[in-house]
mmCIF file of C-alpha atoms in Angstrom:
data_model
loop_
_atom_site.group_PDB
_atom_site.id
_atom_site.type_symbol
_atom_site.label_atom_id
_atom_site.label_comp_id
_atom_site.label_asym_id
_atom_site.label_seq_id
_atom_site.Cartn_x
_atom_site.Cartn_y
_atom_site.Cartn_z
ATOM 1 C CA UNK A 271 102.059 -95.211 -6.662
ATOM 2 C CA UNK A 272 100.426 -91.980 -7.278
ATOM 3 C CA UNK A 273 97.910 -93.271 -9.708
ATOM 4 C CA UNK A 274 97.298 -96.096 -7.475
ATOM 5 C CA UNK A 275 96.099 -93.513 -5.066
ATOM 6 C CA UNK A 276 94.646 -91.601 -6.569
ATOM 7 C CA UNK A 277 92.279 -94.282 -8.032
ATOM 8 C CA UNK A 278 91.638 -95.862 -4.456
ATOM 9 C CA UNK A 279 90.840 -92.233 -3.056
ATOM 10 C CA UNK A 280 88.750 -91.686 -6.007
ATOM 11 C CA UNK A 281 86.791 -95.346 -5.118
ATOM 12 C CA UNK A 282 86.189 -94.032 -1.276
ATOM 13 C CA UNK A 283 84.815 -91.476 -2.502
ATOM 14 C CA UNK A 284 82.537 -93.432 -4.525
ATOM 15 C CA UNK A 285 81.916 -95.738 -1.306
ATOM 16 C CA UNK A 286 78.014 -96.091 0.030
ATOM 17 C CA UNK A 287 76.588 -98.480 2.568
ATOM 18 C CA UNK A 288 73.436 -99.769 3.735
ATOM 19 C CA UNK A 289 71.823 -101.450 6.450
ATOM 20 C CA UNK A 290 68.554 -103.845 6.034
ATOM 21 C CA UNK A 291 66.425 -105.776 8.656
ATOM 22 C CA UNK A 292 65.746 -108.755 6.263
ATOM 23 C CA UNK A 293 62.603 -110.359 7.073
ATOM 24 C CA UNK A 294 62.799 -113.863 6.706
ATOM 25 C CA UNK A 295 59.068 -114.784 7.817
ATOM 26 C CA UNK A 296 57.753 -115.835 4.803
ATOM 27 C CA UNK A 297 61.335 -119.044 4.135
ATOM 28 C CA UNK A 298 61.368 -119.449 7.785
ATOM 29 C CA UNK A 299 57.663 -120.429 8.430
ATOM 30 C CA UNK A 300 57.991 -124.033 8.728
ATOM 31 C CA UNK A 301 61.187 -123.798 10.212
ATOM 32 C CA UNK A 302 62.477 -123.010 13.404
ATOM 33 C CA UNK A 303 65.356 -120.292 11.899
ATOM 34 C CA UNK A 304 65.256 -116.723 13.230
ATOM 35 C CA UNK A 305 62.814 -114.381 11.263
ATOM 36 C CA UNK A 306 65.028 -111.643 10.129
ATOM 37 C CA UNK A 307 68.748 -110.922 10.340
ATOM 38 C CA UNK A 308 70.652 -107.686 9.748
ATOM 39 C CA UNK A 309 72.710 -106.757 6.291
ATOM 40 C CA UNK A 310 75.702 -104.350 6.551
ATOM 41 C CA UNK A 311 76.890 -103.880 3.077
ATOM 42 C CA UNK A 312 79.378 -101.776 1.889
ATOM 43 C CA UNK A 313 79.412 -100.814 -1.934
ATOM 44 C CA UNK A 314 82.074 -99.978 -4.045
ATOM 45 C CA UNK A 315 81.927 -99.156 -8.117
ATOM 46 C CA UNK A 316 83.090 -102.836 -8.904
ATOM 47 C CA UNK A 317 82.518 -104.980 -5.448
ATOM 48 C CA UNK A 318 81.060 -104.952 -2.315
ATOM 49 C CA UNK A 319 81.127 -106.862 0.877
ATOM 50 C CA UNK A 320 78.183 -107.840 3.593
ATOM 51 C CA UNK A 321 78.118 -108.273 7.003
ATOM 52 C CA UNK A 322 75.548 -110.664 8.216
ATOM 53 C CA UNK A 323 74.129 -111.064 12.282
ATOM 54 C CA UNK A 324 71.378 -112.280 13.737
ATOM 55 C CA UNK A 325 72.286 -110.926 17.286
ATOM 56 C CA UNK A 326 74.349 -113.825 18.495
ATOM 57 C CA UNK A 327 76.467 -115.340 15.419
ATOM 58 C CA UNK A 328 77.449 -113.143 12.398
ATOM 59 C CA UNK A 329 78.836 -113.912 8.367
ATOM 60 C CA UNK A 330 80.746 -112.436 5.954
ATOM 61 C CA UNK A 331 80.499 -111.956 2.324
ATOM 62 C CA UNK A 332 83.302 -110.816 0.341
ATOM 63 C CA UNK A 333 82.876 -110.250 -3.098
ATOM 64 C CA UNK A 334 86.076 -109.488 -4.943
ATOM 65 C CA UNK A 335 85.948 -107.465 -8.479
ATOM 66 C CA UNK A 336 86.935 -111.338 -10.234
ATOM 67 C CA UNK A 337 83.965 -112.804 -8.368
ATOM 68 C CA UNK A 338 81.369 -109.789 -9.474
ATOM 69 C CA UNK A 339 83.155 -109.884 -12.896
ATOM 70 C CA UNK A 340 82.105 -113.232 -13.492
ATOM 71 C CA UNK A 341 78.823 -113.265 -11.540
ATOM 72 C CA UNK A 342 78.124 -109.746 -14.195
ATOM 73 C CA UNK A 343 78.641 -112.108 -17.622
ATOM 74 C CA UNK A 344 76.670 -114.907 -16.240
ATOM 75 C CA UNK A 345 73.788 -112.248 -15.701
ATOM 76 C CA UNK A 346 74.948 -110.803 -19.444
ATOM 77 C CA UNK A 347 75.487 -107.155 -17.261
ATOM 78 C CA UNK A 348 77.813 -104.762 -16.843
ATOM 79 C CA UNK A 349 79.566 -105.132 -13.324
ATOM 80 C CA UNK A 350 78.193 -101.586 -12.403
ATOM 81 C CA UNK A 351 74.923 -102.672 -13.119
ATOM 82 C CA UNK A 352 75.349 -105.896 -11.355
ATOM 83 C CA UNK A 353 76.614 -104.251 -7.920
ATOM 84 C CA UNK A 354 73.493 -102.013 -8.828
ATOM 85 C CA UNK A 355 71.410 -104.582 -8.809
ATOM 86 C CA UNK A 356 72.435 -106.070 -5.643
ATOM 87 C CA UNK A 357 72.260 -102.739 -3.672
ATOM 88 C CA UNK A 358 68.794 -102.216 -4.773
ATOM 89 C CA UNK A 359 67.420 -105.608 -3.119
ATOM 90 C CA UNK A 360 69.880 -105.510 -0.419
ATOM 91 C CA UNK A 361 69.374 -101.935 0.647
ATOM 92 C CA UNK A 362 66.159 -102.196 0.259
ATOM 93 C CA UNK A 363 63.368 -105.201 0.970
ATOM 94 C CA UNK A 364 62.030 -105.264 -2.644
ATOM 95 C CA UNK A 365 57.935 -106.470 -2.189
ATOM 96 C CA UNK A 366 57.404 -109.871 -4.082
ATOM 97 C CA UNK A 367 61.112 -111.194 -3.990
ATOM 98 C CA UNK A 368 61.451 -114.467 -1.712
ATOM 99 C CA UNK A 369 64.547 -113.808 0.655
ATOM 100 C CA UNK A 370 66.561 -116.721 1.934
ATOM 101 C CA UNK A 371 69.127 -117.448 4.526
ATOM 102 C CA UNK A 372 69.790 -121.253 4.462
ATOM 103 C CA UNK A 373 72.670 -123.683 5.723
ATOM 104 C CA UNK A 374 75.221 -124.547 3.049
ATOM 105 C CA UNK A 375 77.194 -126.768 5.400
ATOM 106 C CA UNK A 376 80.145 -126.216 7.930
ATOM 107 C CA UNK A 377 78.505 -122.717 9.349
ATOM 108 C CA UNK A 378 78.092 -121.575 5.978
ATOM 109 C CA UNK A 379 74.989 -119.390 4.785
ATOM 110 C CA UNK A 380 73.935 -118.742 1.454
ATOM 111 C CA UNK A 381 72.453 -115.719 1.086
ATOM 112 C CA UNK A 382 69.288 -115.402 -1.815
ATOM 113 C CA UNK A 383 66.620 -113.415 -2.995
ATOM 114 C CA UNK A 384 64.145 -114.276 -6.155
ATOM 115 C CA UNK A 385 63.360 -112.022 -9.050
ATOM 116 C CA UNK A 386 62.064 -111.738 -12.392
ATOM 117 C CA UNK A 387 63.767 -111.282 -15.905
ATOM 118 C CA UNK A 388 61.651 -111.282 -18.903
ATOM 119 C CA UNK A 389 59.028 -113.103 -17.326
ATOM 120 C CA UNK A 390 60.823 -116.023 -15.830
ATOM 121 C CA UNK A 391 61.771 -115.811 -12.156
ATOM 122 C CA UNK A 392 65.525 -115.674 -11.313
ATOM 123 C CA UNK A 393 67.246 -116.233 -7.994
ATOM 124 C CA UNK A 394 70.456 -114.223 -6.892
ATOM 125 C CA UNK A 395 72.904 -116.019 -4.180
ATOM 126 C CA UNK A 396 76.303 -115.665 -2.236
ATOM 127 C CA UNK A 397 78.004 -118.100 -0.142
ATOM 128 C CA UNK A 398 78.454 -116.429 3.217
ATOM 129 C CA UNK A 399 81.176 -117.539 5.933
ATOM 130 C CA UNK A 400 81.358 -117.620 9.363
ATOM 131 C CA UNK A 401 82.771 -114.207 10.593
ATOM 132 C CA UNK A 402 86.035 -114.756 12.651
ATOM 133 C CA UNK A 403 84.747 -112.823 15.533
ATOM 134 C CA UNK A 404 80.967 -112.932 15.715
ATOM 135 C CA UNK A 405 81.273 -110.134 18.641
ATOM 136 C CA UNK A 406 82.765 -107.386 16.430
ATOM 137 C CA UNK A 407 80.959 -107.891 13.526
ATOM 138 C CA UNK A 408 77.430 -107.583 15.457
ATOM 139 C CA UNK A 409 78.836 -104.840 17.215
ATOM 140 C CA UNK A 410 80.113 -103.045 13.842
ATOM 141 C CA UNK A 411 76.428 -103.633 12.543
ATOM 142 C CA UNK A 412 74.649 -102.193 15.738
ATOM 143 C CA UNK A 413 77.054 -99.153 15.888
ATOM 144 C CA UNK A 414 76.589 -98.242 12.127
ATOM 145 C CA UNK A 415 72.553 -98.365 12.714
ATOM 146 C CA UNK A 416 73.127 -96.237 15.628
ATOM 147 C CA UNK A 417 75.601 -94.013 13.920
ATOM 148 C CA UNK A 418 72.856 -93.729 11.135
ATOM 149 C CA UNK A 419 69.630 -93.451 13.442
ATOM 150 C CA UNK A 420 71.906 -90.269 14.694
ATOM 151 C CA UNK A 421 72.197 -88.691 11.414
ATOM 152 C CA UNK A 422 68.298 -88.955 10.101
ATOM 153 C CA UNK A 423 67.489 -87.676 13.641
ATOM 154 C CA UNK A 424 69.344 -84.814 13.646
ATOM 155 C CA UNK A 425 68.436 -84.489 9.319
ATOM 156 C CA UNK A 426 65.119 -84.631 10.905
ATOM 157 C CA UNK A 427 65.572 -82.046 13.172
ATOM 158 C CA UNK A 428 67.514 -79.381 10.821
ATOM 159 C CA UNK A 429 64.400 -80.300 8.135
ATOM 160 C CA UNK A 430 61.768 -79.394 10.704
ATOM 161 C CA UNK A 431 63.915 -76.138 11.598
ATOM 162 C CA UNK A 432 64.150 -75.082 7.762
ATOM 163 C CA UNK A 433 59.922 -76.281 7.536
ATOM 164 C CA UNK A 434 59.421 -74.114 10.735
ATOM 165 C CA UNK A 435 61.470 -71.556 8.792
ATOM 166 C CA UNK A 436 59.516 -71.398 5.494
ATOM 167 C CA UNK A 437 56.392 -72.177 7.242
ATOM 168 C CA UNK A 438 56.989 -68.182 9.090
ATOM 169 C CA UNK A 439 58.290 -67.026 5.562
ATOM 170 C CA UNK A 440 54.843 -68.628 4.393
ATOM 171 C CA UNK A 441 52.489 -66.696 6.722
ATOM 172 C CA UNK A 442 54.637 -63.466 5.945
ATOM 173 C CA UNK A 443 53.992 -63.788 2.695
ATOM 174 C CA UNK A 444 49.988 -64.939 3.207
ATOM 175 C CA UNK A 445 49.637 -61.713 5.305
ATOM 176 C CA UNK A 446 51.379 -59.473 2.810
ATOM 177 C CA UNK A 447 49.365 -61.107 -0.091
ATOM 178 C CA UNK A 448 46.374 -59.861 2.128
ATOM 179 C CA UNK A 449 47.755 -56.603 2.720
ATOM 180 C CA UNK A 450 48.452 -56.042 -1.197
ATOM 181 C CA UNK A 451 44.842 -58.021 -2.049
ATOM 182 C CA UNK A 452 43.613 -55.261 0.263
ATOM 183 C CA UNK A 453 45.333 -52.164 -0.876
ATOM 184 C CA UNK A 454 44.835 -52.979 -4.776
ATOM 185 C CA UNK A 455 41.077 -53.719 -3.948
ATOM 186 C CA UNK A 456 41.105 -50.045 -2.590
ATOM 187 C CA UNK A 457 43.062 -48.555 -5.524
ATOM 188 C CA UNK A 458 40.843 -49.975 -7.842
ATOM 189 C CA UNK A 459 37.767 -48.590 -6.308
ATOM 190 C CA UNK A 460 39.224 -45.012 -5.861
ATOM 191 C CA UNK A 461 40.370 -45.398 -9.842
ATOM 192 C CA UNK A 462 37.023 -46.431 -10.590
ATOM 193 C CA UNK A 463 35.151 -43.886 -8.653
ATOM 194 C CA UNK A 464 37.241 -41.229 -9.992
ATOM 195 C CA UNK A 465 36.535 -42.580 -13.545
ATOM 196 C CA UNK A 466 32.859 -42.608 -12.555
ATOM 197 C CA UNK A 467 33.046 -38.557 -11.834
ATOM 198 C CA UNK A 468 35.234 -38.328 -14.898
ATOM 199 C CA UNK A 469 32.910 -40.294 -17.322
ATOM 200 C CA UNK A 470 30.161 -38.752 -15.448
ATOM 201 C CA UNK A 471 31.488 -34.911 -16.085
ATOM 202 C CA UNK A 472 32.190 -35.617 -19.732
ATOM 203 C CA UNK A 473 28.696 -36.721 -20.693
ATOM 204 C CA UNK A 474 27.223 -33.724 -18.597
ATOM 205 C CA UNK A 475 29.062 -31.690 -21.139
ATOM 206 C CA UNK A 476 28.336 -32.837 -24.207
ATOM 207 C CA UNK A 477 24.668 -33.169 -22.912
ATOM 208 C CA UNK A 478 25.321 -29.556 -22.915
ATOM 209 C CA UNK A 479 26.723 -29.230 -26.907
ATOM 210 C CA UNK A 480 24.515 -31.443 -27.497
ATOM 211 C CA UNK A 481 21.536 -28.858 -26.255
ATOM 212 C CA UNK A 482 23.232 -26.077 -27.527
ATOM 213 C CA UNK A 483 23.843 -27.764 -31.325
ATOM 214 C CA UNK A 484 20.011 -28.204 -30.952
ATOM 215 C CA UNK A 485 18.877 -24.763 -29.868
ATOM 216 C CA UNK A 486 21.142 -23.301 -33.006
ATOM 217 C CA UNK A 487 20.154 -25.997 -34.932
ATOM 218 C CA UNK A 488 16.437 -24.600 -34.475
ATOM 219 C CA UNK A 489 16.832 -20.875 -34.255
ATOM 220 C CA UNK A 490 18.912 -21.486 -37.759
ATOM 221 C CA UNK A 491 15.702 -23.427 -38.916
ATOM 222 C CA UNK A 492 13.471 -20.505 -37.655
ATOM 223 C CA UNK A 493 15.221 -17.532 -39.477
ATOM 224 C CA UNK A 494 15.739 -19.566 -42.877
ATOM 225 C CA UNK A 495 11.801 -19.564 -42.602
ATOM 226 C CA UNK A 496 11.052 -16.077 -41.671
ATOM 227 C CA UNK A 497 13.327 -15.138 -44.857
ATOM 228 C CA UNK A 498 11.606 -17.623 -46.989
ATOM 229 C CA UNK A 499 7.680 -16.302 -46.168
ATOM 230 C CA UNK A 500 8.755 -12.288 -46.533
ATOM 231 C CA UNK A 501 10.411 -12.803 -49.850
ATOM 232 C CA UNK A 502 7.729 -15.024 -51.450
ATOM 233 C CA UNK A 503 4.744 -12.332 -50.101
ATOM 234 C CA UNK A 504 3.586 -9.171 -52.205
ATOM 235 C CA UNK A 505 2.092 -5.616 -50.926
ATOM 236 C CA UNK A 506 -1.503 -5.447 -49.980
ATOM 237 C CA UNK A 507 -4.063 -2.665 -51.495
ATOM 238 C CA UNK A 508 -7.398 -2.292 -49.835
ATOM 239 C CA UNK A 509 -10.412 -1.056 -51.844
ATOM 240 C CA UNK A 510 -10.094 2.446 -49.703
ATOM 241 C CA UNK A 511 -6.623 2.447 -52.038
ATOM 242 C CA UNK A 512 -8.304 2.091 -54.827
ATOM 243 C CA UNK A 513 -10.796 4.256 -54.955
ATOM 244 C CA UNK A 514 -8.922 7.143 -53.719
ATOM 245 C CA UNK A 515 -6.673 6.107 -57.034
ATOM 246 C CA UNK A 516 -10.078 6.100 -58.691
ATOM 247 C CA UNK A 517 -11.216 9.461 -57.569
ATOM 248 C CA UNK A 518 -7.703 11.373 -58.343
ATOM 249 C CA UNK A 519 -7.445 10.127 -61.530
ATOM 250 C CA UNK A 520 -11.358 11.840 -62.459
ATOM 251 C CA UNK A 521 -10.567 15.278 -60.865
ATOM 252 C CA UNK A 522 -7.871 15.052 -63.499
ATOM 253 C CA UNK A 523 -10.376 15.230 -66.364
#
């Protein structure tokens, strides 16, 4: 009993349903049938059941784990991909598929849509029967399309709450982007002005080595020549000199 209960607890938890408006335009053109009807389904791991209404009589669909079991190998699929399969064109109006509604005798409906499979087109049916009360199943679909225009409106309102949220957290961080755009655009030109007087300072002084390599540079150059000229230069004699010399040397004799 436990693991029986487990299990079926486990399988709610799994449960999802759906609601379509099935347009039915496109079969019903030459016909005088109602141009959509409403599909409740409710879809479990290995089954599902529909609820069918048009607003005044209403069908059910049962489909027991045996019956998608078999309907699965027929389709050579798994019966998880077969409920798949039927939740995706039943939850949803697929564009191209041909869906159909028609008689099958003594109230019945079958329910079909077309498809393709490796290029060859494919139709999906269930036999639908009369519901037993046509009242409570129309009112079951209506109240779970209310129930769920409820919940997207009020999804809709906490999602523009949280997008009014991040759209202040947005502009908070746009203005603070500016502020720090701003203050970095500042720091960079006090940095580079300060680096300008910097750079600028540092070639004023080695302008200045520079001019004072040069002046030693040339007053080095200047006293290498003055010592070069006096040591390659000999005495001078003038011809007074000489004959003095001349004149001493006859008083001698």
């Amino acid at each position: 009993m436990e693991t029986l209960s487990s299990s079926k607890i486990q399988e709610e938890r799994q449960v999802k349903k759906s609601c379509l408006k099935l347009d039915l335009s496109e079969q019903n053109a030459k016909t005088s049938s109602k141009d959509s009807i409403f599909v409740m389904a409710t879809w479990f791991p290995s089954r599902f059941s529909l609820s069918i209404t048009d607003g005044l009589d209403a069908w059910e669909c049962i489909a027991s784990e045996e019956d998608v079991r078999e309907r699965a190998s027929q389709w050579d699929q798994s019966v998880s991909d077969y409920v798949e399969f039927a939740e995706n064109y039943l939850g949803f109006q697929q564009p191209g598929s041909v869906y159909g509604f028609s008689d099958a005798g003594n109230g019945y409906r079958r329910l079909s849509f077309t498809f393709e499979k490796e290029g060859i087109k494919l139709e999906w049916r269930w036999r639908c029967k009369p519901s037993p009360n046509n009242k409570k199943t129309t009112a079951d679909v209506l109240n779970f399309m209310m129930e769920s225009n409820i919940n997207l409106s009020l999804e809709l309102v906490e999602k523009n709450e949280s997008f009014g949220k991040l759209k202040v957290e947005a502009e908070k961080c746009l203005l603070q982007s500016e502020k720090l755009s701003i203050e970095k655009e500042e720091f960079e030109s006090e940095v580079y002005a300060k680096f300008v007087n910097v750079l600028n300072s540092k070639k004023a002084k080695l302008r200045e080595l520079r001019d004072r390599l040069s002046k030693q540079s040339v007053a080095g150059k200047q006293r290498q020549e003055v010592e070069v000229s006096s040591e390659g230069t000999e005495p001078y004699h003038s011809e007074s000199d000489n004959t003095e010399n001349t004149e001493e040397k006859s008083d001698d004799f």
